[in-house]
Short mmCIF file of C-alpha atoms in Angstrom, two decimals:
data_model
loop_
_atom_site.label_atom_id
_atom_site.label_comp_id
_atom_site.label_asym_id
_atom_site.label_seq_id
_atom_site.Cartn_x
_atom_site.Cartn_y
_atom_site.Cartn_z
CA MET X 1 10.40 15.77 -1.56
CA ASP X 2 8.48 13.62 -4.03
CA PHE X 3 7.39 10.09 -2.76
CA TRP X 4 9.44 8.50 -5.54
CA LYS X 5 12.43 10.28 -4.12
CA ILE X 6 11.78 8.96 -0.87
CA ASP X 7 11.37 5.42 -2.02
CA ARG X 8 14.60 5.47 -3.65
CA ILE X 9 16.23 6.56 -0.74
CA LEU X 10 14.90 4.09 1.54
CA LEU X 11 15.51 1.34 -1.18
CA GLN X 12 19.20 2.40 -1.00
CA PHE X 13 18.93 2.00 2.88
CA LEU X 14 17.68 -1.68 2.51
CA GLU X 15 20.20 -2.33 -0.22
CA GLU X 16 23.01 -1.40 2.30
CA ASP X 17 21.70 -3.70 4.91
CA ILE X 18 20.41 -6.73 3.23
CA GLY X 19 22.77 -6.66 -0.04
CA HIS X 20 22.35 -9.80 -1.93
CA GLY X 21 20.32 -11.49 0.85
CA ASP X 22 19.72 -12.12 4.76
CA ILE X 23 21.48 -15.40 4.62
CA THR X 24 20.45 -15.81 8.34
CA THR X 25 16.79 -15.21 8.09
CA GLU X 26 16.71 -17.03 4.72
CA GLY X 27 18.43 -20.01 6.29
CA VAL X 28 15.99 -20.29 9.16
CA PHE X 29 12.37 -19.19 7.98
CA ARG X 30 10.34 -21.41 5.91
CA GLY X 31 7.22 -19.24 4.81
CA GLU X 32 6.19 -18.58 8.28
CA ARG X 33 3.94 -15.57 8.88
CA ALA X 34 4.12 -13.53 12.03
CA ARG X 35 3.05 -10.50 14.23
CA ALA X 36 5.49 -8.06 15.54
CA VAL X 37 5.56 -4.92 17.53
CA MET X 38 8.02 -2.10 18.09
CA VAL X 39 8.02 -1.23 21.77
CA ALA X 40 9.63 1.93 23.38
CA LYS X 41 12.27 1.02 26.00
CA GLU X 42 12.12 4.77 27.20
CA GLY X 43 10.08 8.02 26.74
CA GLY X 44 10.11 10.23 23.73
CA VAL X 45 8.50 11.78 20.69
CA CYS X 46 7.20 9.74 17.94
CA ALA X 47 8.66 10.74 14.61
CA GLY X 48 9.59 8.88 11.54
CA LEU X 49 6.76 6.13 11.44
CA PRO X 50 5.45 6.95 7.92
CA PHE X 51 9.18 6.17 6.77
CA SER X 52 9.53 3.00 8.81
CA VAL X 53 6.06 1.60 7.79
CA ARG X 54 7.23 2.52 4.13
CA VAL X 55 10.14 0.45 4.34
CA PHE X 56 7.92 -2.86 5.07
CA GLU X 57 5.89 -1.91 2.41
CA LEU X 58 8.46 -1.90 -0.07
CA LEU X 59 9.50 -5.23 0.81
CA GLY X 60 6.01 -6.48 0.49
CA GLY X 61 3.20 -8.07 2.37
CA VAL X 62 3.15 -6.31 5.65
CA LYS X 63 0.04 -4.79 7.07
CA VAL X 64 -0.06 -2.32 10.00
CA LEU X 65 -2.48 -3.54 12.59
CA LYS X 66 -1.76 -0.38 15.13
CA SER X 67 -0.09 2.61 14.97
CA MET X 68 0.81 5.80 17.04
CA ALA X 69 0.50 9.24 15.75
CA GLU X 70 3.50 11.56 14.70
CA GLY X 71 4.40 13.79 17.21
CA GLU X 72 2.55 11.69 19.96
CA ARG X 73 4.46 11.24 23.13
CA PHE X 74 5.43 7.82 23.97
CA LYS X 75 6.35 6.04 27.42
CA ARG X 76 8.56 3.07 28.21
CA GLY X 77 6.50 -0.03 27.40
CA ASP X 78 4.20 1.79 24.81
CA VAL X 79 3.55 -0.28 21.65
CA ILE X 80 4.64 2.30 18.81
CA LEU X 81 3.93 0.20 15.93
CA GLU X 82 2.37 -3.46 15.24
CA LEU X 83 2.62 -5.24 12.06
CA GLU X 84 1.60 -8.67 10.56
CA GLY X 85 3.25 -10.14 7.63
CA PRO X 86 5.93 -12.46 6.39
CA ALA X 87 8.25 -13.51 9.08
CA ASP X 88 11.36 -13.04 6.82
CA VAL X 89 10.22 -9.57 5.50
CA LEU X 90 9.41 -8.35 8.99
CA LEU X 91 13.30 -9.44 9.97
CA LYS X 92 14.61 -8.00 6.65
CA GLY X 93 13.30 -4.65 7.46
CA GLU X 94 13.34 -4.35 10.92
CA ARG X 95 16.78 -2.56 11.22
CA VAL X 96 16.19 -0.03 8.78
CA ALA X 97 12.92 0.91 10.17
CA LEU X 98 14.22 1.11 13.48
CA ASN X 99 17.03 2.98 12.60
CA LEU X 100 14.83 5.78 10.92
CA LEU X 101 12.54 5.49 13.87
CA GLN X 102 15.04 5.93 16.69
CA ARG X 103 16.95 8.63 15.12
CA LEU X 104 14.15 10.91 14.04
CA SER X 105 12.16 10.26 17.37
CA GLY X 106 15.47 11.41 19.08
CA ILE X 107 15.63 14.40 17.11
CA ALA X 108 12.03 15.36 17.63
CA THR X 109 12.35 14.47 21.38
CA LEU X 110 15.14 16.90 21.74
CA THR X 111 13.47 19.52 19.43
CA GLU X 112 10.47 19.58 21.85
CA GLU X 113 12.49 20.20 24.68
CA PHE X 114 14.10 23.37 23.18
CA VAL X 115 10.85 24.40 21.97
CA LYS X 116 9.12 24.16 25.36
CA ARG X 117 11.80 26.58 26.74
CA LEU X 118 10.46 29.11 24.11
CA GLU X 119 6.90 29.08 25.24
CA GLY X 120 5.27 32.55 26.08
CA THR X 121 7.75 34.19 23.99
CA LYS X 122 7.60 35.25 20.10
CA THR X 123 11.00 33.39 19.18
CA LYS X 124 10.95 30.23 16.95
CA LEU X 125 13.44 27.75 16.80
CA LEU X 126 15.39 26.98 13.82
CA ASP X 127 17.69 24.12 12.81
CA THR X 128 20.84 24.37 10.54
CA ARG X 129 22.49 22.59 7.82
CA LYS X 130 24.60 20.46 10.48
CA THR X 131 22.61 17.14 9.39
CA THR X 132 23.95 13.61 8.72
CA PRO X 133 24.86 13.39 4.93
CA GLY X 134 22.25 11.46 2.93
CA LEU X 135 19.64 12.24 5.89
CA ARG X 136 19.04 15.76 5.90
CA PHE X 137 15.25 15.44 4.62
CA PHE X 138 14.32 12.99 7.38
CA GLU X 139 16.16 14.82 10.14
CA LYS X 140 14.50 18.21 9.13
CA TYR X 141 11.18 16.57 8.85
CA ALA X 142 11.92 15.39 12.62
CA VAL X 143 12.38 18.98 13.78
CA ARG X 144 9.26 19.85 12.50
CA VAL X 145 7.64 16.95 13.98
CA GLY X 146 9.20 18.21 17.44
CA GLY X 147 7.70 21.81 16.79
CA GLY X 148 10.74 23.41 15.46
CA THR X 149 10.98 25.33 12.08
CA ASN X 150 13.22 24.62 9.39
CA HIS X 151 15.61 27.32 8.05
CA ARG X 152 17.40 26.70 4.66
CA PHE X 153 17.10 23.41 3.42
CA ALA X 154 20.23 23.84 1.09
CA LEU X 155 22.44 25.98 -0.34
CA TYR X 156 20.21 26.79 -3.21
CA ASP X 157 17.23 28.13 -1.17
CA MET X 158 18.43 31.13 0.49
CA VAL X 159 21.23 33.74 0.45
CA LEU X 160 23.08 33.44 3.95
CA ILE X 161 26.51 35.40 3.69
CA LYS X 162 28.90 34.10 6.55
CA ASP X 163 32.22 34.81 7.64
CA ASN X 164 34.24 33.25 4.65
CA HIS X 165 31.85 34.78 1.96
CA LYS X 166 32.94 38.12 3.35
CA ARG X 167 36.45 37.24 3.56
CA VAL X 168 36.37 36.38 -0.07
CA ALA X 169 34.58 39.54 -1.28
CA GLY X 170 36.83 41.71 0.96
CA SER X 171 33.89 42.97 3.36
CA LEU X 172 30.36 42.41 4.31
CA SER X 173 29.12 45.36 1.87
CA GLU X 174 30.79 44.01 -1.23
CA ALA X 175 29.55 40.62 -0.59
CA VAL X 176 25.82 41.79 -0.26
CA LYS X 177 26.58 43.91 -3.29
CA ARG X 178 27.71 40.98 -5.48
CA VAL X 179 24.91 38.89 -4.65
CA ARG X 180 22.56 41.52 -5.60
CA GLU X 181 23.92 41.99 -8.63
CA ARG X 182 23.98 38.25 -9.78
CA LEU X 183 20.49 37.44 -8.15
CA GLY X 184 18.39 40.69 -8.09
CA PRO X 185 15.73 40.88 -5.74
CA VAL X 186 14.43 36.96 -6.03
CA TYR X 187 16.26 35.97 -2.72
CA LYS X 188 16.01 37.38 0.63
CA VAL X 189 19.46 38.19 1.83
CA GLU X 190 20.42 37.20 5.51
CA VAL X 191 23.86 38.11 6.76
CA GLU X 192 25.72 36.85 9.65
CA VAL X 193 27.62 39.42 11.75
CA GLU X 194 30.10 38.92 14.48
CA SER X 195 30.12 42.55 15.99
CA LEU X 196 27.93 45.70 16.47
CA GLN X 197 30.07 47.49 14.00
CA GLU X 198 29.38 44.72 11.25
CA LEU X 199 25.67 44.75 12.25
CA GLU X 200 25.83 48.58 11.55
CA GLU X 201 27.19 47.93 8.10
CA ALA X 202 24.52 45.05 7.54
CA LEU X 203 21.85 47.65 8.27
CA ALA X 204 23.18 50.32 6.09
CA CYS X 205 23.10 47.46 3.16
CA GLU X 206 19.38 47.00 4.06
CA VAL X 207 19.53 43.10 4.22
CA ASP X 208 16.59 41.26 5.07
CA MET X 209 17.55 39.47 8.18
CA VAL X 210 20.70 39.40 10.41
CA MET X 211 22.26 36.62 12.31
CA LEU X 212 23.89 37.73 15.49
CA ASP X 213 26.62 34.97 15.75
CA ASN X 214 28.01 34.17 19.22
CA PHE X 215 26.51 37.38 20.78
CA SER X 216 26.23 37.70 24.49
CA LEU X 217 22.93 38.68 26.04
CA GLU X 218 24.30 42.35 26.51
CA ALA X 219 25.41 42.34 23.09
CA VAL X 220 22.19 41.32 21.70
CA ARG X 221 20.48 44.10 23.88
CA GLN X 222 22.52 46.54 22.17
CA ALA X 223 22.11 45.08 18.92
CA LEU X 224 18.27 45.18 19.08
CA LYS X 225 18.37 49.03 19.96
CA LEU X 226 20.67 49.37 16.79
CA ILE X 227 18.09 47.27 14.82
CA LYS X 228 14.67 48.96 15.79
CA GLY X 229 12.69 46.33 14.40
CA LYS X 230 14.08 47.21 10.99
CA VAL X 231 14.86 43.56 10.20
CA LYS X 232 14.27 40.00 11.10
CA VAL X 233 17.07 38.82 14.05
CA GLU X 234 18.41 35.38 14.51
CA VAL X 235 20.66 34.40 17.49
CA SER X 236 23.10 31.62 16.85
CA GLY X 237 26.11 30.25 18.55
CA ASN X 238 26.48 28.32 21.87
CA ILE X 239 22.92 28.06 22.49
CA THR X 240 21.81 25.11 25.05
CA LEU X 241 18.80 24.35 26.82
CA GLU X 242 19.87 26.31 30.08
CA ASN X 243 20.43 29.69 28.08
CA ILE X 244 17.98 29.68 25.13
CA ARG X 245 14.97 30.93 26.94
CA ASP X 246 17.12 33.88 28.18
CA TYR X 247 17.97 34.98 24.55
CA ALA X 248 14.29 34.47 23.85
CA LEU X 249 13.27 36.86 26.43
CA GLU X 250 15.37 39.68 24.71
CA GLY X 251 12.71 39.64 21.85
CA VAL X 252 14.43 37.97 18.94
CA ASP X 253 12.60 36.40 16.00
CA TYR X 254 14.57 33.29 15.76
CA ILE X 255 17.26 31.10 17.68
CA SER X 256 19.14 28.61 15.91
CA THR X 257 20.97 25.52 16.89
CA GLY X 258 22.61 22.48 15.23
CA ALA X 259 22.26 20.52 18.30
CA ILE X 260 18.82 19.36 17.72
CA THR X 261 19.94 17.35 14.77
CA HIS X 262 23.90 16.68 15.43
CA SER X 263 23.64 16.09 19.02
CA ALA X 264 20.15 14.38 19.66
CA ARG X 265 20.36 10.83 21.35
CA TRP X 266 18.69 8.02 19.58
CA VAL X 267 15.54 7.05 21.52
CA ASP X 268 15.69 3.24 22.27
CA VAL X 269 12.85 1.31 20.41
CA SER X 270 13.01 -2.61 20.16
CA MET X 271 10.93 -4.61 17.70
CA ASN X 272 9.86 -8.11 18.91
CA ILE X 273 7.93 -11.15 17.04
CA ILE X 274 4.94 -11.80 19.37
CA GLU X 275 3.29 -14.49 17.67
CA VAL X 276 4.01 -16.83 14.78
CA LEU X 277 0.80 -17.40 12.60
#
């Protein structure tokens, strides 16, 4: 995404929070400058700092004195970011900056937990489109910070034929046929399959990738015997921290889960003014 687009989104976030003015801050402050720190109240993986810093830059007059690196692990009590600038700007940007940092760090932290379960295997962790409306760019960015891999960003950058597409077209084969007639060879085609029978149909269509949806471990083993390395294999559906390694050890290429975005808990971070200058 272009920087100007990111700025536009951040300005929308600020407009939502500040509106026609921060009446409390404007009523209390009289031009003071201050130093403030963002402090971790629990451990996690740092993600979203560039966006948090940019929030203050857009408001103006704030400089960074100290900053952690993206992807760096922090523990309770660590200073993630130290800032200096107009006290009113620090307070006006606080909530938007913290919301982004806490949300994205939560996603990166949970993603890292999943990725750690895949160590020693060839399997990569994929995210999904199950993201918060308006925050997809930021949330998928946090997945990468946590060590995950982005699946398609949106509907326009990859063909993924799912159950409803098959129902409308009448069959998996017909859906693949229609897509190829319309798009040609420009886009790779992935097909979601829900049974071994559907898998055989997908392989006959010579698709580029198959998604084994809600397959048991035994069904995955049988599927891999049918596939014989002909196409890339993604496993999806009911993936947890407890079972993800079992699926990875079967030798699949990818495992996708929406949990890393839709169920990630925010990491607790607070901002405190520590000195009035």
